[in-house]
């Protein structure tokens, strides 16, 4: 158990809908990362938050947004869902978000868009 | 060309065999990470390396910074080692602390 929690574990929804994925980092970790794992693109970085502020952005679609709250949990919002958004979404946390910091992964949320 | 390349893509071994998975990267980094992804999907961090060699149980990871190459070795492999092993790098000048991943190596260890 990494200490990172993600909810829900599975999510099945329809095209055009909006969903929210939630992540709670390990106790004391200030940085949260969101990654997407799809069959055709592998694991890709989406976005990073550090202590409530956006730190870095990767290949995140404009339909997707995220935030980190004062209690350090983070939410990833996916809207106008398309079939291609079906993937495993992982969040990871690290202590301070510096360049050589071990990241601890949550169990992931499996999103299926029908 | 991907920034992180792994080989082989697939590896089948017999229980007890010594296994090596290789990773090459083409960018400057601060650290290289080896991750294990179980059949159920969960990802576990095995090692984070900046230089030299690390050992944990039957797993050994090495990195050669000059050659931009890392290897993950598993000694006395066991069927429970069957998983996808993923190499990732972090700390490049433009990439910060995000992880950039290789495509993974699917390892199957037969009894």
Short mmCIF file of N, CA and C in Angstrom, two decimals, chain A:
data_model
loop_
_atom_site.label_atom_id
_atom_site.label_comp_id
_atom_site.label_asym_id
_atom_site.label_seq_id
_atom_site.Cartn_x
_atom_site.Cartn_y
_atom_site.Cartn_z
N UNK A 1 0.85 -1.20 0.00
CA UNK A 1 0.00 0.00 0.00
C UNK A 1 0.89 1.26 0.00
N UNK A 2 0.74 2.07 -1.05
CA UNK A 2 1.60 3.25 -1.21
C UNK A 2 1.19 4.39 -0.30
N UNK A 3 -0.03 4.36 0.21
CA UNK A 3 -0.52 5.48 0.99
C UNK A 3 -1.26 6.51 0.16
N UNK A 4 -1.27 6.34 -1.16
CA UNK A 4 -2.01 7.22 -2.06
C UNK A 4 -3.35 6.56 -2.37
N UNK A 5 -4.43 7.29 -2.19
CA UNK A 5 -5.74 6.71 -2.48
C UNK A 5 -6.38 7.42 -3.66
N UNK A 6 -7.14 6.64 -4.44
CA UNK A 6 -7.86 7.19 -5.58
C UNK A 6 -9.26 6.63 -5.57
N UNK A 7 -10.21 7.49 -5.88
CA UNK A 7 -11.60 7.04 -6.03
C UNK A 7 -12.21 7.70 -7.25
N UNK A 8 -13.15 7.04 -7.93
CA UNK A 8 -13.51 5.64 -7.72
C UNK A 8 -12.49 4.71 -8.36
N UNK A 9 -12.63 3.43 -8.14
CA UNK A 9 -11.72 2.46 -8.75
C UNK A 9 -12.09 2.23 -10.23
N UNK A 10 -13.38 2.17 -10.47
CA UNK A 10 -13.89 1.98 -11.83
C UNK A 10 -14.97 3.01 -12.10
N UNK A 11 -15.05 3.44 -13.36
CA UNK A 11 -16.06 4.41 -13.75
C UNK A 11 -16.48 4.08 -15.18
N UNK A 12 -17.76 3.88 -15.35
CA UNK A 12 -18.29 3.63 -16.69
C UNK A 12 -19.28 4.74 -16.98
N UNK A 13 -19.10 5.39 -18.13
CA UNK A 13 -19.97 6.51 -18.45
C UNK A 13 -20.16 6.59 -19.96
N UNK A 14 -20.92 7.55 -20.40
CA UNK A 14 -21.23 7.67 -21.83
C UNK A 14 -20.50 8.87 -22.44
N UNK A 15 -20.41 8.84 -23.75
CA UNK A 15 -19.77 9.98 -24.44
C UNK A 15 -20.54 11.26 -24.14
N UNK A 16 -19.79 12.34 -24.04
CA UNK A 16 -20.39 13.64 -23.76
C UNK A 16 -20.54 13.98 -22.30
N UNK A 17 -20.37 12.99 -21.44
CA UNK A 17 -20.55 13.21 -20.01
C UNK A 17 -19.31 13.84 -19.38
N UNK A 18 -19.45 14.18 -18.09
CA UNK A 18 -18.36 14.76 -17.31
C UNK A 18 -18.16 13.91 -16.06
N UNK A 19 -16.90 13.66 -15.70
CA UNK A 19 -16.59 12.88 -14.50
C UNK A 19 -15.50 13.57 -13.69
N UNK A 20 -15.45 13.23 -12.42
CA UNK A 20 -14.41 13.76 -11.52
C UNK A 20 -13.69 12.60 -10.86
N UNK A 21 -12.38 12.59 -10.98
CA UNK A 21 -11.55 11.58 -10.33
C UNK A 21 -10.85 12.25 -9.15
N UNK A 22 -10.77 11.49 -8.05
CA UNK A 22 -10.23 12.08 -6.83
C UNK A 22 -8.97 11.36 -6.37
N UNK A 23 -8.04 12.11 -5.81
CA UNK A 23 -6.78 11.55 -5.34
C UNK A 23 -6.41 12.17 -4.00
N UNK A 24 -6.05 11.33 -3.04
CA UNK A 24 -5.49 11.82 -1.78
C UNK A 24 -4.05 11.38 -1.69
N UNK A 25 -3.10 12.31 -1.57
CA UNK A 25 -1.68 11.94 -1.54
C UNK A 25 -1.29 11.30 -0.22
N UNK A 26 -0.08 10.77 -0.17
CA UNK A 26 0.47 10.26 1.09
C UNK A 26 0.53 11.41 2.09
N UNK A 27 0.39 11.06 3.35
CA UNK A 27 0.46 12.06 4.40
C UNK A 27 1.80 12.81 4.32
N UNK A 28 1.74 14.13 4.25
CA UNK A 28 2.96 14.93 4.21
C UNK A 28 3.45 15.27 2.82
N UNK A 29 2.96 14.57 1.80
CA UNK A 29 3.40 14.87 0.43
C UNK A 29 2.69 16.12 -0.08
N UNK A 30 3.46 17.02 -0.67
CA UNK A 30 2.90 18.28 -1.15
C UNK A 30 2.59 18.26 -2.64
N UNK A 31 3.21 17.34 -3.37
CA UNK A 31 3.09 17.35 -4.83
C UNK A 31 2.23 16.19 -5.31
N UNK A 32 1.34 16.48 -6.25
CA UNK A 32 0.48 15.47 -6.86
C UNK A 32 0.65 15.52 -8.37
N UNK A 33 0.79 14.36 -8.97
CA UNK A 33 0.91 14.23 -10.42
C UNK A 33 -0.27 13.40 -10.93
N UNK A 34 -0.77 13.73 -12.11
CA UNK A 34 -1.77 12.92 -12.78
C UNK A 34 -1.16 12.35 -14.06
N UNK A 35 -1.36 11.04 -14.27
CA UNK A 35 -0.87 10.36 -15.46
C UNK A 35 -2.03 9.58 -16.09
N UNK A 36 -1.97 9.45 -17.41
CA UNK A 36 -2.96 8.68 -18.15
C UNK A 36 -2.26 7.49 -18.81
N UNK A 37 -2.85 6.31 -18.70
CA UNK A 37 -2.31 5.13 -19.38
C UNK A 37 -3.36 4.58 -20.32
N UNK A 38 -3.11 4.72 -21.61
CA UNK A 38 -4.02 4.16 -22.60
C UNK A 38 -3.27 3.11 -23.41
N UNK A 39 -4.04 2.26 -24.09
CA UNK A 39 -3.43 1.14 -24.83
C UNK A 39 -2.54 1.65 -25.95
N UNK A 40 -2.97 2.72 -26.63
CA UNK A 40 -2.18 3.16 -27.79
C UNK A 40 -1.07 4.15 -27.45
N UNK A 41 -1.17 4.85 -26.31
CA UNK A 41 -0.17 5.89 -26.01
C UNK A 41 0.69 5.58 -24.80
N UNK A 42 0.42 4.50 -24.10
CA UNK A 42 1.22 4.19 -22.92
C UNK A 42 0.95 5.17 -21.80
N UNK A 43 1.92 5.32 -20.91
CA UNK A 43 1.79 6.22 -19.76
C UNK A 43 2.25 7.63 -20.16
N UNK A 44 1.38 8.61 -19.88
CA UNK A 44 1.72 9.98 -20.22
C UNK A 44 1.41 10.90 -19.04
N UNK A 45 2.26 11.88 -18.85
CA UNK A 45 2.06 12.88 -17.82
C UNK A 45 0.97 13.87 -18.25
N UNK A 46 0.06 14.17 -17.34
CA UNK A 46 -0.99 15.14 -17.63
C UNK A 46 -0.70 16.48 -16.96
N UNK A 47 -0.57 16.48 -15.62
CA UNK A 47 -0.44 17.74 -14.91
C UNK A 47 0.11 17.49 -13.51
N UNK A 48 0.80 18.50 -12.95
CA UNK A 48 1.35 18.42 -11.61
C UNK A 48 0.90 19.61 -10.79
N UNK A 49 0.55 19.35 -9.53
CA UNK A 49 0.27 20.41 -8.57
C UNK A 49 1.24 20.31 -7.41
N UNK A 50 1.59 21.45 -6.88
CA UNK A 50 2.47 21.49 -5.72
C UNK A 50 1.87 22.47 -4.73
N UNK A 51 1.50 21.97 -3.57
CA UNK A 51 0.98 22.78 -2.48
C UNK A 51 -0.12 23.74 -2.95
N UNK A 52 -1.01 23.22 -3.78
CA UNK A 52 -2.17 23.98 -4.21
C UNK A 52 -2.01 24.74 -5.51
N UNK A 53 -0.78 24.81 -6.02
CA UNK A 53 -0.55 25.58 -7.24
C UNK A 53 -0.17 24.65 -8.39
N UNK A 54 -0.62 24.98 -9.60
CA UNK A 54 -0.20 24.21 -10.77
C UNK A 54 1.29 24.41 -10.99
N UNK A 55 2.03 23.30 -11.13
CA UNK A 55 3.49 23.39 -11.27
C UNK A 55 3.93 23.10 -12.70
N UNK A 56 3.29 22.12 -13.35
CA UNK A 56 3.69 21.75 -14.71
C UNK A 56 2.50 21.12 -15.43
N UNK A 57 2.49 21.32 -16.74
CA UNK A 57 1.42 20.78 -17.57
C UNK A 57 2.03 19.94 -18.67
N UNK A 58 1.41 18.81 -18.94
CA UNK A 58 1.87 17.94 -20.01
C UNK A 58 0.85 17.88 -21.11
N UNK A 59 0.60 16.65 -21.60
CA UNK A 59 -0.33 16.46 -22.71
C UNK A 59 -1.77 16.42 -22.23
N UNK A 60 -2.22 17.46 -21.59
CA UNK A 60 -3.57 17.47 -21.05
C UNK A 60 -4.49 18.23 -21.99
N UNK A 61 -5.59 17.58 -22.34
CA UNK A 61 -6.55 18.18 -23.26
C UNK A 61 -7.25 19.36 -22.60
N UNK A 62 -7.74 20.29 -23.42
CA UNK A 62 -8.47 21.44 -22.87
C UNK A 62 -9.75 21.02 -22.18
N UNK A 63 -10.30 19.87 -22.55
CA UNK A 63 -11.52 19.35 -21.91
C UNK A 63 -11.25 18.83 -20.51
N UNK A 64 -9.97 18.71 -20.16
CA UNK A 64 -9.60 18.19 -18.84
C UNK A 64 -9.09 19.34 -17.98
N UNK A 65 -9.39 19.29 -16.70
CA UNK A 65 -8.85 20.29 -15.78
C UNK A 65 -8.60 19.62 -14.44
N UNK A 66 -7.80 20.25 -13.63
CA UNK A 66 -7.48 19.67 -12.33
C UNK A 66 -7.32 20.78 -11.31
N UNK A 67 -7.38 20.40 -10.04
CA UNK A 67 -7.04 21.34 -8.99
C UNK A 67 -6.56 20.59 -7.76
N UNK A 68 -5.85 21.30 -6.91
CA UNK A 68 -5.42 20.74 -5.63
C UNK A 68 -5.96 21.64 -4.54
N UNK A 69 -6.59 21.03 -3.57
CA UNK A 69 -7.30 21.76 -2.52
C UNK A 69 -6.39 22.02 -1.32
N UNK A 70 -6.82 22.90 -0.40
CA UNK A 70 -5.99 23.21 0.78
C UNK A 70 -5.60 21.98 1.61
N UNK A 71 -6.45 20.94 1.61
CA UNK A 71 -6.05 19.73 2.36
C UNK A 71 -5.15 18.82 1.52
N UNK A 72 -4.73 19.29 0.36
CA UNK A 72 -3.79 18.67 -0.58
C UNK A 72 -4.38 17.55 -1.43
N UNK A 73 -5.65 17.20 -1.23
CA UNK A 73 -6.21 16.23 -2.16
C UNK A 73 -6.41 16.92 -3.51
N UNK A 74 -6.48 16.12 -4.56
CA UNK A 74 -6.57 16.68 -5.90
C UNK A 74 -7.73 16.03 -6.65
N UNK A 75 -8.30 16.77 -7.57
CA UNK A 75 -9.35 16.24 -8.43
C UNK A 75 -9.00 16.51 -9.88
N UNK A 76 -9.30 15.51 -10.72
CA UNK A 76 -9.12 15.64 -12.16
C UNK A 76 -10.50 15.59 -12.78
N UNK A 77 -10.87 16.64 -13.48
CA UNK A 77 -12.18 16.73 -14.10
C UNK A 77 -12.05 16.50 -15.60
N UNK A 78 -12.84 15.55 -16.10
CA UNK A 78 -12.82 15.23 -17.53
C UNK A 78 -14.22 15.51 -18.08
N UNK A 79 -14.30 16.36 -19.10
CA UNK A 79 -15.62 16.72 -19.61
C UNK A 79 -15.73 16.41 -21.09
N UNK A 80 -16.97 16.47 -21.60
CA UNK A 80 -17.25 16.15 -23.01
C UNK A 80 -16.51 14.89 -23.43
N UNK A 81 -16.71 13.84 -22.64
CA UNK A 81 -15.93 12.63 -22.82
C UNK A 81 -16.10 12.00 -24.18
N UNK A 82 -14.99 11.47 -24.69
CA UNK A 82 -14.98 10.77 -25.97
C UNK A 82 -14.51 9.33 -25.72
N UNK A 83 -14.79 8.48 -26.71
CA UNK A 83 -14.39 7.07 -26.57
C UNK A 83 -12.89 6.95 -26.28
N UNK A 84 -12.10 7.80 -26.90
CA UNK A 84 -10.64 7.75 -26.75
C UNK A 84 -10.13 8.15 -25.39
N UNK A 85 -11.02 8.65 -24.54
CA UNK A 85 -10.61 9.01 -23.18
C UNK A 85 -10.59 7.80 -22.26
N UNK A 86 -11.10 6.68 -22.74
CA UNK A 86 -11.07 5.45 -21.95
C UNK A 86 -9.62 5.09 -21.65
N UNK A 87 -9.29 4.95 -20.39
CA UNK A 87 -7.90 4.73 -19.99
C UNK A 87 -7.86 4.48 -18.49
N UNK A 88 -6.66 4.15 -18.02
CA UNK A 88 -6.38 4.11 -16.59
C UNK A 88 -5.78 5.47 -16.22
N UNK A 89 -6.32 6.09 -15.18
CA UNK A 89 -5.79 7.37 -14.73
C UNK A 89 -5.16 7.16 -13.36
N UNK A 90 -3.87 7.48 -13.29
CA UNK A 90 -3.13 7.34 -12.03
C UNK A 90 -2.82 8.69 -11.45
N UNK A 91 -2.85 8.77 -10.14
CA UNK A 91 -2.24 9.90 -9.51
C UNK A 91 -1.04 9.39 -8.71
N UNK A 92 -0.05 10.22 -8.56
CA UNK A 92 1.13 9.89 -7.78
C UNK A 92 1.46 11.09 -6.91
N UNK A 93 2.11 10.82 -5.79
CA UNK A 93 2.52 11.94 -4.94
C UNK A 93 4.00 11.83 -4.59
N UNK A 94 4.59 12.96 -4.28
CA UNK A 94 5.97 12.99 -3.81
C UNK A 94 6.09 14.08 -2.76
N UNK A 95 7.19 14.03 -2.03
CA UNK A 95 7.31 14.92 -0.87
C UNK A 95 7.31 16.38 -1.29
N UNK A 96 8.23 16.74 -2.21
CA UNK A 96 8.34 18.17 -2.49
C UNK A 96 8.39 18.51 -3.97
N UNK A 97 8.18 17.52 -4.86
CA UNK A 97 8.09 17.85 -6.27
C UNK A 97 9.36 18.30 -6.92
N UNK A 98 10.51 18.01 -6.30
CA UNK A 98 11.77 18.37 -6.95
C UNK A 98 12.16 17.31 -7.98
N UNK A 99 13.23 17.56 -8.69
CA UNK A 99 13.55 16.78 -9.88
C UNK A 99 13.93 15.33 -9.60
N UNK A 100 14.44 15.04 -8.45
CA UNK A 100 14.87 13.66 -8.15
C UNK A 100 14.13 13.18 -6.92
N UNK A 101 12.82 13.08 -7.04
CA UNK A 101 11.97 12.68 -5.93
C UNK A 101 11.22 11.42 -6.29
N UNK A 102 11.23 10.42 -5.42
CA UNK A 102 10.48 9.21 -5.69
C UNK A 102 8.99 9.54 -5.69
N UNK A 103 8.27 8.93 -6.63
CA UNK A 103 6.83 9.14 -6.70
C UNK A 103 6.12 7.86 -6.29
N UNK A 104 5.04 8.01 -5.57
CA UNK A 104 4.25 6.89 -5.06
C UNK A 104 2.89 6.93 -5.75
N UNK A 105 2.54 5.82 -6.35
CA UNK A 105 1.35 5.77 -7.19
C UNK A 105 0.14 5.27 -6.44
N UNK A 106 -1.02 5.85 -6.75
CA UNK A 106 -2.28 5.31 -6.29
C UNK A 106 -2.68 4.11 -7.14
N UNK A 107 -3.77 3.43 -6.77
CA UNK A 107 -4.20 2.22 -7.46
C UNK A 107 -4.81 2.48 -8.83
N UNK A 108 -5.11 3.73 -9.14
CA UNK A 108 -5.65 4.08 -10.45
C UNK A 108 -7.17 4.06 -10.49
N UNK A 109 -7.70 4.82 -11.44
CA UNK A 109 -9.14 4.79 -11.76
C UNK A 109 -9.26 4.34 -13.21
N UNK A 110 -10.01 3.25 -13.41
CA UNK A 110 -10.22 2.76 -14.77
C UNK A 110 -11.48 3.40 -15.33
N UNK A 111 -11.33 4.26 -16.34
CA UNK A 111 -12.45 4.95 -16.96
C UNK A 111 -12.80 4.27 -18.27
N UNK A 112 -14.07 3.92 -18.40
CA UNK A 112 -14.58 3.36 -19.64
C UNK A 112 -15.66 4.28 -20.16
N UNK A 113 -15.47 4.78 -21.37
CA UNK A 113 -16.45 5.66 -22.01
C UNK A 113 -17.14 4.87 -23.11
N UNK A 114 -18.46 4.73 -23.00
CA UNK A 114 -19.22 3.92 -23.98
C UNK A 114 -19.98 4.80 -24.97
#
